[in-house]
Coordinates of N, CA and C in Angstrom, one line a residue:
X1 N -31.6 -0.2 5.7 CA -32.3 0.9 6.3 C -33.5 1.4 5.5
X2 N -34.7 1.4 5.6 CA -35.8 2.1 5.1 C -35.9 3.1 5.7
X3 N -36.0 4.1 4.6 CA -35.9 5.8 4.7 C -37.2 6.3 4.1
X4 N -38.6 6.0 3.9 CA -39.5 6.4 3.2 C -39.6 7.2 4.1
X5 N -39.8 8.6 3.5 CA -40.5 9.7 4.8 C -41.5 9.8 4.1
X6 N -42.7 10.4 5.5 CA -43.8 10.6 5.3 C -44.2 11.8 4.8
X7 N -44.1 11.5 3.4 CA -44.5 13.2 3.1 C -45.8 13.3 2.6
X8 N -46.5 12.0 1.8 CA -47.7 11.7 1.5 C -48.9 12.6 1.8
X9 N -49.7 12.7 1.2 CA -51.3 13.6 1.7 C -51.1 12.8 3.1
X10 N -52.1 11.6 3.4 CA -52.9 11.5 4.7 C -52.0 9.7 4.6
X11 N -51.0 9.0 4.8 CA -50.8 7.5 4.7 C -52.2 6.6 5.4
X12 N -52.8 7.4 6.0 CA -53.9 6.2 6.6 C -55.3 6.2 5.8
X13 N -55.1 7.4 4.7 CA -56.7 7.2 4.2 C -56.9 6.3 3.6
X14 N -58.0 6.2 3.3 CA -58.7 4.9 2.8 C -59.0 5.3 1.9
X15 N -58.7 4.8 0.2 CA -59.1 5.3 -1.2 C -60.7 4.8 -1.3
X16 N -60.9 3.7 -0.9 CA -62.3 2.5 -1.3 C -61.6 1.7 -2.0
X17 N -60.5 1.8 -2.1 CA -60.2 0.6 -3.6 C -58.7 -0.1 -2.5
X18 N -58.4 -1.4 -3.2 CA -57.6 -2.0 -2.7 C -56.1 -2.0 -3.7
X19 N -55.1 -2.6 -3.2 CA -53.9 -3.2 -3.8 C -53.4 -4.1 -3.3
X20 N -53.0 -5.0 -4.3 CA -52.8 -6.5 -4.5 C -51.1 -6.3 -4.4
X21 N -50.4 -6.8 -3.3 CA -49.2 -6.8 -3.6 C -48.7 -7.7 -3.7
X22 N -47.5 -7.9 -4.5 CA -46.9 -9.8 -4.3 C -45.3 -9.7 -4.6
X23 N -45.2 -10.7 -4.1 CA -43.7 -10.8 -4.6 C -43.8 -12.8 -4.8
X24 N -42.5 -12.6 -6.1 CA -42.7 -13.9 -6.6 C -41.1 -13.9 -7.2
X25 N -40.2 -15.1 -7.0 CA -39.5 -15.5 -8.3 C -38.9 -16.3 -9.4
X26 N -38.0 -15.9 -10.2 CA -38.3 -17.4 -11.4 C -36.8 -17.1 -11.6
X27 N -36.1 -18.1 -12.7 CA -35.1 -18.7 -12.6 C -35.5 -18.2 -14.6
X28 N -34.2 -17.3 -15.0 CA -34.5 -17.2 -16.1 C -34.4 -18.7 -17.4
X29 N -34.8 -18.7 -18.5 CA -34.8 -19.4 -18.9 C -36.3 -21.1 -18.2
X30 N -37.3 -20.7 -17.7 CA -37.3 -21.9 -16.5 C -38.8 -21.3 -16.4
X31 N -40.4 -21.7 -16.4 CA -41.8 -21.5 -16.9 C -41.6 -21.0 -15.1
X32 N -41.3 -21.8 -14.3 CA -42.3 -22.0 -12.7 C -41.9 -20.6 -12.0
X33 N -42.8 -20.0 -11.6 CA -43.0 -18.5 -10.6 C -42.7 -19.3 -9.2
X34 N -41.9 -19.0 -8.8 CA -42.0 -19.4 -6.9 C -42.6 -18.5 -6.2
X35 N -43.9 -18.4 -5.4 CA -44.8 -17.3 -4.9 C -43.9 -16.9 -3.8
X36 N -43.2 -15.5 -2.9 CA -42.8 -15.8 -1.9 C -43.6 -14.4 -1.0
X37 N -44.9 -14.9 -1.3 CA -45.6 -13.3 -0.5 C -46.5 -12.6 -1.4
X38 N -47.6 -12.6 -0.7 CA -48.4 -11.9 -1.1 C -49.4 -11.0 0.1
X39 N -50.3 -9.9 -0.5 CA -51.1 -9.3 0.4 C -51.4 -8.1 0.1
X40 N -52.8 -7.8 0.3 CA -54.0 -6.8 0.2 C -53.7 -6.1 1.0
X41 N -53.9 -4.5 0.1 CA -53.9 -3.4 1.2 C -54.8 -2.5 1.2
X42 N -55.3 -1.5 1.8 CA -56.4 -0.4 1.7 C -56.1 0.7 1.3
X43 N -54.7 1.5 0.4 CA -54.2 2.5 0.7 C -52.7 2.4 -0.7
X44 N -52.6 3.0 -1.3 CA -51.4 3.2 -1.9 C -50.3 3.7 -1.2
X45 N -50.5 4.1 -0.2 CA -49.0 4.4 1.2 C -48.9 2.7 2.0
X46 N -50.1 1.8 2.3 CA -49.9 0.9 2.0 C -49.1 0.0 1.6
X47 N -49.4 -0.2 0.4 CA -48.9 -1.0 -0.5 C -47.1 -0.3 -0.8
X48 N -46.7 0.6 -0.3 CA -45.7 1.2 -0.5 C -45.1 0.8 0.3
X49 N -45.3 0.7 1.5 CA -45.1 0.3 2.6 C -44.4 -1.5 2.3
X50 N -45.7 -1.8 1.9 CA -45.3 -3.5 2.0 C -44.4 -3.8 1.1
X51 N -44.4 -3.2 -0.3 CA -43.2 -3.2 -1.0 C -41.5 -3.2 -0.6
X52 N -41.8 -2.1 0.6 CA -40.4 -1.9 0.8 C -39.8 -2.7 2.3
X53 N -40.9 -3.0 2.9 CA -40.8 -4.1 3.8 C -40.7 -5.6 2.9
X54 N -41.0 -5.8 1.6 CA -40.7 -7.2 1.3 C -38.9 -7.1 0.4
X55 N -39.0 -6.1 -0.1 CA -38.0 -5.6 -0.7 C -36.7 -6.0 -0.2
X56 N -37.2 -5.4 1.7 CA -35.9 -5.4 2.7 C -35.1 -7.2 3.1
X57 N -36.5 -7.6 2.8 CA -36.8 -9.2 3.1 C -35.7 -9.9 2.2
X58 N -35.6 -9.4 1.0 CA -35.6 -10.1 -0.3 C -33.8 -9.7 0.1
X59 N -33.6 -8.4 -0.1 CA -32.0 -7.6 -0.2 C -31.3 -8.3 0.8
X60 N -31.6 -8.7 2.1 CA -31.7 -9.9 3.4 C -30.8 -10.9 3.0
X61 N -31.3 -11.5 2.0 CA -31.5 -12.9 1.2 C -30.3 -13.0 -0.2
X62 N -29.4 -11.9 -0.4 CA -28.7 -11.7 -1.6 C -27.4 -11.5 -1.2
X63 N -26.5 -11.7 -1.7 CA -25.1 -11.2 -1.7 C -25.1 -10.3 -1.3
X64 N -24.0 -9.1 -0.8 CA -23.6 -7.8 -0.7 C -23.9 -7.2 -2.3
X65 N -23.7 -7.9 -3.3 CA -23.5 -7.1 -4.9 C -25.0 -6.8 -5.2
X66 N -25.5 -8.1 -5.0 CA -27.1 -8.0 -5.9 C -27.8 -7.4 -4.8
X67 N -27.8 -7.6 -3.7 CA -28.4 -6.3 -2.2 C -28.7 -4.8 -2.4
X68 N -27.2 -4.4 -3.1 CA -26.6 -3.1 -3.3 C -28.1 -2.4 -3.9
X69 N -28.6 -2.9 -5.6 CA -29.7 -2.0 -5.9 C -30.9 -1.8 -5.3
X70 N -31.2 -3.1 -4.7 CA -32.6 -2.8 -3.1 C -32.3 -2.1 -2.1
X71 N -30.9 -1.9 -1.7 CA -30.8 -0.9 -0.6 C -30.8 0.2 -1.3
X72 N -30.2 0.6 -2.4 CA -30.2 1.9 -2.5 C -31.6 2.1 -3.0
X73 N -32.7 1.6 -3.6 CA -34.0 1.8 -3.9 C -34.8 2.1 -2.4
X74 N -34.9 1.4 -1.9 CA -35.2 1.7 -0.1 C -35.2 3.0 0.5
X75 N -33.9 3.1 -0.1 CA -33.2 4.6 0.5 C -33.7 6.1 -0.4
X76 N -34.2 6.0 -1.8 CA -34.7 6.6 -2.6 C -36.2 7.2 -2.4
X77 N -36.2 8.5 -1.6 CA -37.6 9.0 -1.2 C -38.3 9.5 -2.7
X78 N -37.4 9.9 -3.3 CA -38.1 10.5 -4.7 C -38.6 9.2 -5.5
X79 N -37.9 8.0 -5.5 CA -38.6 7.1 -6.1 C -40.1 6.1 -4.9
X80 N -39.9 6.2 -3.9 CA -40.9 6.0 -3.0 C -42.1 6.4 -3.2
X81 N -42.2 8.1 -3.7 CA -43.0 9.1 -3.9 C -43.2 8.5 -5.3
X82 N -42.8 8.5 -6.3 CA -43.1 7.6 -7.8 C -43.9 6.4 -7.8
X83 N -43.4 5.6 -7.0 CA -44.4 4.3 -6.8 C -45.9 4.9 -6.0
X84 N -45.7 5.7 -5.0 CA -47.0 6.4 -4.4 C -47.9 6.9 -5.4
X85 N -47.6 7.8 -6.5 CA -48.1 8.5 -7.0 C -48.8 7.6 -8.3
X86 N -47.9 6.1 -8.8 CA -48.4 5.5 -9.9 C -50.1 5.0 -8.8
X87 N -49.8 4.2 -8.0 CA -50.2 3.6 -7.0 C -51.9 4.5 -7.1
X88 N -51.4 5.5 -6.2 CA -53.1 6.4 -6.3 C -53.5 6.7 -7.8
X89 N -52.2 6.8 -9.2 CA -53.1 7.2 -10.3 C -54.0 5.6 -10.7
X90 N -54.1 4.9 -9.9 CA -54.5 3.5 -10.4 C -53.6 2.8 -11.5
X91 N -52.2 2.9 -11.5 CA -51.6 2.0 -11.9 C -50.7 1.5 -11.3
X92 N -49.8 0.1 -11.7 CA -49.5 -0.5 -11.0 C -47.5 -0.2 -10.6
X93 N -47.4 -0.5 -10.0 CA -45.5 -0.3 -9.4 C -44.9 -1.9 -9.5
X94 N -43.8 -1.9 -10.2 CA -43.0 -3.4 -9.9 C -41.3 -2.6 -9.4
X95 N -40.5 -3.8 -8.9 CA -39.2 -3.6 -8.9 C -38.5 -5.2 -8.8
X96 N -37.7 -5.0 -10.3 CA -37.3 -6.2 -10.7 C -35.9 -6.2 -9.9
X97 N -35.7 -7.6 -9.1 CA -34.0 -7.8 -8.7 C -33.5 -8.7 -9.4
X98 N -32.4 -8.6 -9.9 CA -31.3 -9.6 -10.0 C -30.0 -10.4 -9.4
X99 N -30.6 -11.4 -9.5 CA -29.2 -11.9 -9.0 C -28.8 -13.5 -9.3
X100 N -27.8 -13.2 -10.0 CA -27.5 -14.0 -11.5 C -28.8 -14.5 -12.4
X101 N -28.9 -15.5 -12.5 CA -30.0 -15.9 -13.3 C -31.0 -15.5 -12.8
X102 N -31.4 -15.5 -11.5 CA -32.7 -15.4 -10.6 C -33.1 -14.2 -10.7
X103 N -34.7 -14.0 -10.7 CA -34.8 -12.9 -10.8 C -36.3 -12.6 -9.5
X104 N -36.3 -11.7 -8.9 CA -37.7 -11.3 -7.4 C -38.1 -10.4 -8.3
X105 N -39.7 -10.5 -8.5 CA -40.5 -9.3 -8.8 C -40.9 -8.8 -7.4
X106 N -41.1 -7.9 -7.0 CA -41.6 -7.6 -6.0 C -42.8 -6.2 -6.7
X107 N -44.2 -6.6 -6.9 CA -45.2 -5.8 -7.5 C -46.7 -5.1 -6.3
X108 N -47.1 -4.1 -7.0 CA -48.6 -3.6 -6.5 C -49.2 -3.7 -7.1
X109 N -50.3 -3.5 -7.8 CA -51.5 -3.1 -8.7 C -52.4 -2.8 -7.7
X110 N -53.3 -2.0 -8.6 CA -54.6 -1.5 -7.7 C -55.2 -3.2 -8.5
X111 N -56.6 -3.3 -7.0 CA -57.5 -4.0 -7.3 C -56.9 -5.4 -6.2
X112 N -58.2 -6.5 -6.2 CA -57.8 -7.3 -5.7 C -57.0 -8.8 -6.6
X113 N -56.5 -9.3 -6.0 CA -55.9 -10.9 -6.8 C -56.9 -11.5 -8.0
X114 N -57.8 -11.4 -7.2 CA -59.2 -11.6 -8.7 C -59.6 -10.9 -9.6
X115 N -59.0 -9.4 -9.7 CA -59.5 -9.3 -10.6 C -59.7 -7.2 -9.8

């Protein structure tokens, strides 16, 4: 269940500036990133958004055990509001999953993939 409420200033404004979001994962101990999603947004509500829409994707994809801390992260409006607020101060939000060795980044940064 995603529970982000909208308590945000304005979710549709447009800063001028972008965020790069992605999600990727790797196999500890193991060099290779597996890309599974990426995408540009206009907006730090945005990018909050996509986060927790790839998040849901990912928790989908995991046991009941390793699910457990992406649902409850989902469900966390105060930490929603933390990622929003890193997000507009121009820095960036990650949330690391585990499950066993494997590990999903699922990240924002302000700016685009280049740079």
């Amino acid at each position: 269940m995603l529970t982000i409420a909208p308590s945000f200033p304005s979710p549709v404004a447009l800063t001028g500036r972008t965020f790069f979001c992605e999600c990727v994962a790797y196999t500890v101990g193991e060099p290779r990133l597996h890309r599974l999603g990426a995408h540009e947004v206009a907006s730090a509500w945005g990018a909050v958004l996509w986060l927790a829409w790839r998040a849901a994707h990912v928790a989908d994809q995991l046991d009941p055990p390793a699910a457990r801390p992406v649902r409850d992260w989902l469900a966390d409006r105060a930490e929603s509001e933390r990622a929003w607020a890193r997000l507009e101060a121009g820095r960036g939000y990650a949330l690391l999953v585990r499950d066993g060795p494997v590990r999903y980044a699922v990240s924002a940064v302000p700016g685009s993939p280049a740079g």
